[in-house]
Amino acid sequence: MAAFQEILDVLPARYRTLDVSNVQELRLRAGQSPAVVEDGAERRLAGLVRQEELAEILQRATQQSVYACTQSLRQGFVTLPGGHRIGVCGSAVVKNGEMTGFRAISSLCIRFARDVRMDGARLLPSLTDSCLILGAPGAGKTTLLRACIRALSESGQRVSVCDDRGEISAMTQGKPQFDLGAQTDVLTGLSKDEGMLMLLRAMNPMWIAADEITARRDLSAMETISYCGVKLLATAHAKDERELRLRPLYRELLALGIFRRMLVLLPDRQVRCVEVERI
């Protein structure tokens, strides 16, 4: 299979000859030129995106059944096999105060997932207690999370992964497409709070890992887990610890005293380990 075949399969034929070897995102906006994001910068391509193409891409991505992806669409995205994510924007349909889908699609953001290998031996000294990974959007938080999971697993520690969006493991037909180590168990399809608590009850883990903590119910689940002696590994959207503390949800998280360390992704892709001071 060609690299990123899962993405190419859902694209119209005219996009399938693109050189995507260094592409981080493909952005398609109705009536505008398509663009690729490389090294954080957008580069415009020739031609214009037709709105009907966007609907066709989403239909292929959901395998002809948008209803099967309703839960993820409510959050504005669909996950492809391989862990790639398609962000969706357009005219939302709201029923009883809850978003149920899109009436019309105006733009798509297709993010390319890559299993970039990192030196696990260098990460392990920082992974002796619950750890929070920080980074700006697109900085590589999920990549670093995978590397930490793999390092812990290969060191003989049991890791359970709550992969609510299917992006950490790229689970396909019950098999992870990204190597997370031989002592790693992966749960997909449940929300983070439900999934983490199920893993706590069912898998007797030493660590529980999850991506992108965004809701107070996630905090409640992690607090319960911490009382049971299980360590946590998670990511948060913030470029550094100062920005993290400016956000009310994350101030609440730090006040719980669950995370003892933070791994901060720097602009040059280096990782800085920071001891957490309880607030």
Coordinates of C-alpha atoms in Angstrom, one line a residue, residues 66-218:
V66 CA -22.4 9.6 8.0
Y67 CA -24.8 8.3 10.8
A68 CA -22.1 5.8 11.9
C69 CA -19.8 8.7 12.6
T70 CA -22.3 11.0 14.3
Q71 CA -20.5 11.1 17.6
S72 CA -17.2 12.2 16.1
L73 CA -18.9 14.6 13.7
R74 CA -20.5 16.3 16.7
Q75 CA -17.0 17.2 17.7
G76 CA -16.2 18.4 14.1
F77 CA -14.1 15.6 12.7
V78 CA -13.9 12.1 11.3
T79 CA -11.0 9.7 11.9
L80 CA -9.7 7.6 9.0
P81 CA -7.9 4.2 9.2
G82 CA -4.3 5.0 9.9
G83 CA -5.1 7.6 12.5
H84 CA -5.6 10.5 10.0
R85 CA -8.2 13.1 11.0
I86 CA -10.6 15.1 8.7
G87 CA -11.8 18.2 10.4
V88 CA -15.1 19.5 9.1
C89 CA -16.5 23.0 8.8
G90 CA -19.8 24.2 7.4
S91 CA -23.5 24.8 8.2
A92 CA -24.3 22.8 11.3
V93 CA -27.6 21.1 12.0
V94 CA -28.8 21.5 15.6
K95 CA -31.7 19.6 17.1
N96 CA -32.9 20.0 20.7
G97 CA -29.9 22.2 21.4
E98 CA -27.4 19.5 20.2
M99 CA -25.4 19.4 17.0
T100 CA -26.4 16.4 14.9
G101 CA -24.4 16.9 11.7
F102 CA -23.8 19.3 8.8
R103 CA -26.3 20.6 6.3
A104 CA -23.5 21.8 3.9
I105 CA -19.7 21.4 4.0
S106 CA -17.6 24.5 3.3
S107 CA -14.1 23.3 4.2
L108 CA -12.1 20.2 5.2
C109 CA -8.8 20.0 7.1
I110 CA -7.1 16.6 6.5
R111 CA -4.3 16.0 9.0
F112 CA -1.7 13.4 8.1
A113 CA -0.7 11.0 11.0
R114 CA 2.9 9.9 11.0
D115 CA 4.5 7.4 13.4
V116 CA 7.7 9.4 14.0
R117 CA 10.1 7.3 16.1
M118 CA 11.8 8.9 19.2
D119 CA 14.5 7.6 21.5
G120 CA 12.5 5.8 24.2
A121 CA 15.6 5.5 26.4
R122 CA 15.9 9.3 26.6
L123 CA 12.2 9.6 27.6
L124 CA 12.1 7.0 30.4
P125 CA 13.9 9.0 33.1
S126 CA 11.1 11.6 32.9
L127 CA 8.4 8.9 33.1
T128 CA 8.6 7.9 36.7
D129 CA 5.3 9.6 37.7
S130 CA 2.1 10.9 36.1
C131 CA 3.1 13.2 33.2
L132 CA 1.3 15.8 31.1
I133 CA 2.5 16.6 27.5
L134 CA 2.2 20.2 26.4
G135 CA 2.5 21.7 22.9
A136 CA 1.0 24.1 20.5
P137 CA -1.4 22.8 17.8
G138 CA 0.6 20.7 15.3
A139 CA 3.6 20.6 17.5
G140 CA 3.6 16.8 17.7
K141 CA 1.9 16.0 21.0
T142 CA 0.3 12.8 19.8
T143 CA 3.6 11.6 18.3
L144 CA 5.4 12.2 21.6
L145 CA 2.5 10.5 23.5
R146 CA 3.0 7.4 21.3
A147 CA 6.7 7.4 22.0
C148 CA 6.2 7.6 25.7
I149 CA 3.6 4.8 25.6
R150 CA 6.0 2.6 23.6
A151 CA 8.9 3.4 25.9
L152 CA 6.9 2.4 29.0
S153 CA 5.6 -0.7 27.4
E154 CA 9.0 -1.8 26.2
S155 CA 10.4 -1.3 29.7
G156 CA 8.0 -3.9 31.0
Q157 CA 5.2 -1.7 32.3
R158 CA 1.5 -2.3 31.5
V159 CA -0.1 0.6 29.7
S160 CA -3.8 1.0 28.8
V161 CA -4.6 3.5 26.2
C162 CA -8.0 5.2 25.9
D163 CA -8.0 6.1 22.2
D164 CA -11.4 7.8 21.9
R165 CA -10.7 9.2 18.4
G166 CA -8.6 6.3 17.1
E167 CA -5.6 8.5 16.4
I168 CA -3.1 7.3 19.0
S169 CA -3.1 3.7 17.8
A170 CA -4.8 4.0 14.3
M171 CA -6.8 0.9 15.2
T172 CA -8.1 -0.9 12.2
Q173 CA -10.1 -4.1 12.5
G174 CA -8.9 -4.6 16.1
K175 CA -5.2 -4.2 15.2
P176 CA -3.2 -1.0 16.0
Q177 CA -1.4 0.3 13.0
F178 CA 1.1 2.2 15.1
D179 CA 3.5 0.2 17.3
L180 CA 2.7 1.0 21.0
G181 CA 4.6 -1.8 22.5
A182 CA 3.9 -5.4 23.5
Q183 CA 2.5 -4.6 26.9
T184 CA -0.1 -2.0 25.7
D185 CA -3.8 -2.5 25.6
V186 CA -6.0 -0.1 23.5
L187 CA -9.6 0.8 24.0
T188 CA -11.4 2.8 21.2
G189 CA -14.9 4.1 20.7
L190 CA -15.7 5.4 24.2
S191 CA -15.3 8.9 25.5
K192 CA -12.2 9.6 27.6
D193 CA -13.9 9.7 30.9
E194 CA -15.8 6.5 30.3
G195 CA -12.9 4.7 28.6
M196 CA -10.3 5.5 31.3
L197 CA -12.6 4.3 34.1
M198 CA -13.3 1.1 32.1
L199 CA -9.6 0.4 31.6
L200 CA -9.0 1.0 35.3
R201 CA -11.6 -1.7 36.2
A202 CA -10.9 -4.2 33.5
M203 CA -7.2 -4.2 32.6
N204 CA -5.2 -3.7 35.9
P205 CA -2.9 -1.2 34.3
M206 CA 0.2 0.5 35.7
W207 CA -0.4 3.5 33.4
I208 CA -3.4 4.9 31.6
A209 CA -2.8 7.1 28.6
A210 CA -5.2 9.5 26.8
D211 CA -4.9 12.3 24.2
E212 CA -6.2 15.9 24.6
I213 CA -7.8 16.5 28.0
T214 CA -10.6 19.0 27.2
A215 CA -13.5 18.5 29.6
R216 CA -14.1 18.6 33.4
R217 CA -15.5 15.1 33.3
D218 CA -12.0 14.0 32.1

